[in-house]
Amino acid sequence: MQVPLCMELKIPVIEQCTVANSIHRGDLMVENLAAYLDRNKNLVFPHRHNFYHFLVFTAGSGTHSIDFERFDVQPWQIYFMSPGQIHSWHFEGDIQGFVVNFDRDFFKTFLLRPESITNFSFFSGLVKDGVFMVGAEERAAVLNILTRLLDNVADHNFARVSLLYLFHVLEKQRGLNKGSNSHVYNHTLLRNFLDLIESNYQTLRLPKEYAAMLYITPNHLNALSNEFLGISAGELIRNRIVLEAKRLLAIHDQAIADIAYTLNFNDNSYFTKFFKKATGLTPDEFRRSIALTHK
């Protein structure tokens, strides 16, 4: 089937209604992966979603890419995606598993602070946090939760409770819900830093500007970033700018000078130098490499 796009936007964004079957249209979709892929055979090009999306493989092989990072498919691999991330895939063999899509507002009437789901590490928007293996001890529980979700998808309150339980199981597996109060506080600070970058990366480029909004020193912010992510605060900000540049170059038809302007670079040559220093390619070379990859 031909997958409709949101044509009023220049960037291809897949709406949940276009990938759901007639039973699951709405703010939640839970489906057998093989059936989902069979109905969406053409959905292999790089695209964004406007909803949260995660997928559990229980069998099969191939590759999938999220924000230009490529992964080999393995049984019991799981990947999470937040709205706006780009992905594509090339699956092989007998692909089995589960796919779950839910709207940004799915928990709005259920949680006092529905935005708190982004506190789960796999919804950070960082690719390295969103792709991992389900542990051997957790697989039976994960399979049970997803099977029951599939059978009771129409009961949204049951689905909300089940999803939150699943998220806690996976977070516990990763050992990220443990630690001292200071560890939790620092993790919250870092999460807030990531949120601020997401909202301000086009206009604020300096760590000290973000540190001021978090009421901490630039040195403290840099130490947090290095401790949790292994890179400096400045590099984290630059990485977000580079990522958006890659996204725009990959799925946009606008001129590179216009992309530079969109990202608040007044000088196109400076944008080219900035991008090449980060990636080893000029913007035009990167765009051509993506076109060749998806021919």
Coordinates of C-alpha atoms in Angstrom, one line a residue:
M1 CA 0.0 0.0 0.0
Q2 CA 1.1 3.6 -0.6
V3 CA 1.8 5.2 2.8
P4 CA 0.3 8.8 3.0
L5 CA 2.5 11.5 4.3
C6 CA 1.8 14.8 6.0
M7 CA 2.3 16.8 2.8
E8 CA 1.8 20.2 4.5
L9 CA 5.2 19.6 6.1
K10 CA 8.4 19.6 4.0
I11 CA 9.9 16.8 6.2
P12 CA 8.1 13.4 5.7
V13 CA 6.2 12.6 8.9
I14 CA 4.3 9.4 9.2
E15 CA 1.1 9.7 11.1
Q16 CA -0.1 6.9 13.3
C17 CA -3.4 6.6 11.4
T18 CA -1.5 5.8 8.2
V19 CA 0.3 2.7 9.7
A20 CA -2.5 1.4 11.9
N21 CA -5.1 -1.1 10.7
S22 CA -8.8 -0.3 11.0
I23 CA -9.0 -1.8 14.5
H24 CA -6.2 0.1 16.0
R25 CA -6.6 3.6 14.6
G26 CA -6.4 6.2 17.4
D27 CA -3.9 7.1 20.1
L28 CA -2.6 3.5 20.6
M29 CA -1.6 0.7 18.3
V30 CA -0.3 -2.7 19.4
E31 CA 0.3 -5.2 16.6
N32 CA 2.0 -8.4 15.6
L33 CA 5.2 -7.3 13.9
A34 CA 4.9 -9.6 10.9
A35 CA 1.3 -8.3 10.2
Y36 CA 2.4 -4.7 10.6
L37 CA 5.3 -5.1 8.1
D38 CA 3.1 -6.9 5.6
R39 CA 0.7 -4.0 5.6
N40 CA 3.4 -1.4 5.4
K41 CA 5.7 -3.0 2.8
N42 CA 6.6 0.4 1.3
L43 CA 7.5 2.0 4.6
V44 CA 11.3 1.4 4.2
F45 CA 12.4 4.9 3.2
P46 CA 13.8 7.3 5.9
H47 CA 10.9 8.9 7.7
R48 CA 9.9 10.5 11.0
H49 CA 6.9 9.6 13.2
N50 CA 4.8 12.0 15.1
F51 CA 4.2 9.5 17.9
Y52 CA 6.2 7.3 20.3
H53 CA 7.2 4.0 18.7
F54 CA 8.9 0.8 20.0
L55 CA 9.5 -2.6 18.5
V56 CA 10.6 -5.9 20.0
F57 CA 12.1 -8.5 17.7
T58 CA 11.6 -12.2 18.8
A59 CA 13.0 -13.7 15.5
G60 CA 14.5 -12.6 12.2
S61 CA 17.4 -10.7 10.9
G62 CA 18.4 -7.6 8.9
T63 CA 19.3 -4.1 9.8
H64 CA 17.6 -0.9 10.9
S65 CA 18.8 2.6 11.3
I66 CA 17.8 5.3 13.7
D67 CA 19.1 8.8 13.2
F68 CA 21.8 7.5 10.9
E69 CA 23.1 4.9 13.3
R70 CA 22.8 1.3 11.9
F71 CA 22.0 -1.8 14.0
D72 CA 21.9 -5.5 13.1
V73 CA 18.6 -7.1 14.1
Q74 CA 18.8 -9.8 16.8
P75 CA 16.2 -11.8 18.5
W76 CA 15.1 -10.0 21.7
Q77 CA 16.5 -6.7 20.6
I78 CA 14.2 -3.7 21.4
Y79 CA 14.3 -0.2 20.1
F80 CA 12.5 2.9 21.2
M81 CA 11.9 6.0 19.2
S82 CA 10.6 9.4 20.3
P83 CA 8.6 11.7 17.9
G84 CA 10.9 13.4 15.4
Q85 CA 13.6 10.7 15.1
I86 CA 14.4 9.3 11.7
H87 CA 14.5 5.6 10.9
S88 CA 14.5 3.1 8.1
W89 CA 14.9 -0.7 7.9
H90 CA 15.9 -3.7 5.8
F91 CA 14.5 -6.8 7.4
E92 CA 15.3 -10.4 6.3
G93 CA 14.0 -13.9 7.1
D94 CA 11.0 -14.7 9.3
I95 CA 10.6 -11.4 11.2
Q96 CA 8.5 -11.9 14.4
G97 CA 7.8 -9.6 17.4
F98 CA 5.6 -6.8 18.5
V99 CA 5.2 -3.1 17.5
V100 CA 3.6 -0.5 19.7
N101 CA 2.8 3.1 18.7
F102 CA 1.2 5.6 21.1
D103 CA 0.4 9.2 20.8
R104 CA 2.1 12.0 22.7
D105 CA -1.0 12.6 24.7
F106 CA -1.8 8.9 25.5
F107 CA -1.0 9.3 29.2
K108 CA -2.4 12.8 29.5
T109 CA -5.6 11.9 31.4
F110 CA -3.9 9.1 33.3
L111 CA -0.8 10.6 34.9
L112 CA -0.6 13.8 36.9
R113 CA 2.6 14.6 34.9
P114 CA 2.2 12.8 31.6
E115 CA 5.5 14.2 30.4
S116 CA 7.3 12.1 33.1
I117 CA 7.4 9.1 30.7
T118 CA 10.4 10.9 29.1
N119 CA 12.2 10.3 32.3
F120 CA 12.6 6.6 31.2
S121 CA 16.1 6.4 29.8
F122 CA 15.0 4.9 26.5
F123 CA 12.8 8.0 25.7
S124 CA 15.8 10.4 26.0
G125 CA 15.9 10.9 22.2
L126 CA 19.5 9.6 22.2
V127 CA 19.9 6.6 20.0
K128 CA 22.4 4.9 22.3
D129 CA 19.7 4.8 25.0
G130 CA 16.9 3.5 22.8
V131 CA 18.4 0.3 21.4
F132 CA 19.3 -2.6 23.7
M133 CA 18.7 -6.3 24.3
V134 CA 15.9 -7.6 26.6
G135 CA 17.6 -9.6 29.3
A136 CA 17.1 -13.3 29.6
E137 CA 15.4 -13.0 33.0
E138 CA 13.0 -10.3 31.7
R139 CA 11.9 -12.0 28.4
A140 CA 9.0 -14.1 29.8
A141 CA 7.6 -11.0 31.6
V142 CA 8.0 -8.8 28.5
L143 CA 6.4 -11.5 26.2
N144 CA 3.5 -11.8 28.7
I145 CA 2.9 -8.1 28.9
L146 CA 2.9 -7.6 25.1
T147 CA 0.7 -10.6 24.4
R148 CA -1.9 -9.4 26.9
L149 CA -1.6 -5.9 25.4
L150 CA -2.3 -7.3 22.0
D151 CA -5.4 -9.1 23.3
N152 CA -6.7 -6.1 25.2
V153 CA -5.7 -3.1 23.2
A154 CA -9.2 -1.6 23.2
D155 CA -9.0 -1.2 27.0
H156 CA -6.8 1.9 27.1
N157 CA -6.5 2.1 30.9
F158 CA -5.3 -1.5 31.0
A159 CA -2.9 -0.6 28.2
R160 CA -1.6 2.4 30.1
V161 CA -0.9 0.4 33.2
S162 CA 0.7 -2.4 31.2
L163 CA 2.9 -0.1 29.3
L164 CA 4.1 1.7 32.5
Y165 CA 4.8 -1.7 34.1
L166 CA 6.7 -2.8 31.0
F167 CA 8.8 0.4 31.0
H168 CA 9.6 -0.1 34.7
V169 CA 10.6 -3.7 34.0
L170 CA 13.0 -2.6 31.3
E171 CA 14.4 0.3 33.3
K172 CA 15.0 -2.0 36.2
Q173 CA 16.8 -4.4 33.9
R174 CA 19.2 -1.6 32.9
G175 CA 19.8 -0.7 36.5
L176 CA 18.9 2.9 36.0
N177 CA 16.3 3.2 38.7
K178 CA 18.7 2.5 41.5
G179 CA 21.2 4.8 43.3
S180 CA 21.5 7.4 45.9
N181 CA 19.5 10.6 46.0
S182 CA 22.4 12.6 44.6
H183 CA 22.6 10.2 41.7
V184 CA 18.9 10.5 41.0
Y185 CA 19.2 14.3 41.3
N186 CA 22.1 14.4 38.8
H187 CA 20.2 12.2 36.4
T188 CA 17.2 14.5 36.6
L189 CA 19.5 17.5 35.9
L190 CA 20.9 15.8 32.9
R191 CA 17.4 14.9 31.6
N192 CA 16.5 18.6 32.0
F193 CA 19.6 19.6 30.1
L194 CA 18.7 17.3 27.2
D195 CA 15.1 18.8 27.2
L196 CA 16.6 22.3 27.1
I197 CA 18.9 21.4 24.2
E198 CA 15.9 20.0 22.3
S199 CA 14.0 23.2 22.7
N200 CA 16.9 25.7 22.2
Y201 CA 19.7 24.1 20.1
Q202 CA 19.0 26.4 17.2
T203 CA 19.6 29.6 19.2
L204 CA 21.7 28.6 22.2
R205 CA 25.1 27.1 21.5
L206 CA 27.1 27.6 24.7
P207 CA 27.1 25.3 27.8
K208 CA 27.1 28.3 30.1
E209 CA 23.8 29.4 28.7
Y210 CA 22.2 26.1 29.6
A211 CA 24.0 26.0 33.0
A212 CA 22.4 29.3 33.8
M213 CA 18.9 28.0 33.0
L214 CA 19.6 24.9 35.3
Y215 CA 21.0 27.1 38.1
I216 CA 24.3 25.3 38.1
T217 CA 27.9 26.1 37.0
P218 CA 29.2 25.3 33.6
N219 CA 31.8 23.0 35.2
H220 CA 29.0 21.1 37.0
L221 CA 27.1 20.7 33.8
N222 CA 30.2 19.5 32.0
A223 CA 31.0 17.0 34.7
L224 CA 27.4 15.6 34.6
S225 CA 27.6 15.2 30.8
N226 CA 30.9 13.4 31.0
E227 CA 29.8 11.2 33.9
F228 CA 26.6 10.0 32.3
L229 CA 27.3 10.2 28.6
G230 CA 31.1 10.3 28.2
I231 CA 31.2 13.5 26.3
S232 CA 31.3 17.2 27.2
A233 CA 28.3 19.4 27.4
G234 CA 29.5 21.4 24.4
E235 CA 29.8 18.3 22.3
L236 CA 26.3 17.2 23.3
I237 CA 24.9 20.5 22.0
R238 CA 27.0 20.3 18.8
N239 CA 25.8 16.8 18.3
R240 CA 22.2 17.8 18.4
I241 CA 22.8 20.5 15.8
V242 CA 24.7 18.1 13.5
L243 CA 21.9 15.5 13.9
E244 CA 19.3 18.0 12.8
A245 CA 21.5 19.0 9.9
K246 CA 21.7 15.4 8.9
R247 CA 17.9 14.9 9.2
L248 CA 17.2 18.0 7.0
L249 CA 19.9 17.0 4.4
A250 CA 18.5 13.4 4.2
I251 CA 14.8 14.1 3.7
H252 CA 14.7 17.7 2.6
D253 CA 14.9 19.1 -0.9
Q254 CA 15.8 22.6 0.1
A255 CA 19.1 24.3 -0.6
I256 CA 22.0 23.7 1.8
A257 CA 22.2 27.5 2.3
D258 CA 18.5 27.4 3.5
I259 CA 19.3 24.6 5.9
A260 CA 22.2 26.6 7.3
Y261 CA 19.8 29.5 7.8
T262 CA 17.2 27.3 9.4
L263 CA 19.9 26.1 11.9
N264 CA 20.9 29.7 12.6
F265 CA 24.1 29.8 10.7
N266 CA 24.4 33.2 9.0
D267 CA 27.4 32.1 6.9
N268 CA 26.9 29.0 4.7
S269 CA 30.6 28.4 4.5
Y270 CA 30.8 28.3 8.3
F271 CA 28.0 25.8 8.4
T272 CA 29.9 23.6 5.8
K273 CA 33.1 23.8 7.9
F274 CA 31.1 23.0 11.1
F275 CA 29.4 20.0 9.5
K276 CA 32.6 18.6 7.9
K277 CA 34.5 18.9 11.1
A278 CA 31.9 16.8 12.9
T279 CA 31.2 14.2 10.2
G280 CA 34.2 14.2 7.8
L281 CA 31.9 15.1 4.9
T282 CA 30.6 18.3 3.5
P283 CA 26.8 18.7 3.6
D284 CA 26.5 18.0 -0.1
E285 CA 28.7 14.8 0.2
F286 CA 26.5 13.6 3.1
R287 CA 23.3 14.2 1.1
R288 CA 24.7 12.2 -1.8
S289 CA 25.8 9.4 0.4
I290 CA 22.3 9.1 1.9
A291 CA 20.8 9.1 -1.6
L292 CA 23.1 6.3 -2.7
T293 CA 22.3 4.2 0.4
H294 CA 18.6 4.3 -0.2
K295 CA 18.6 3.9 -4.0

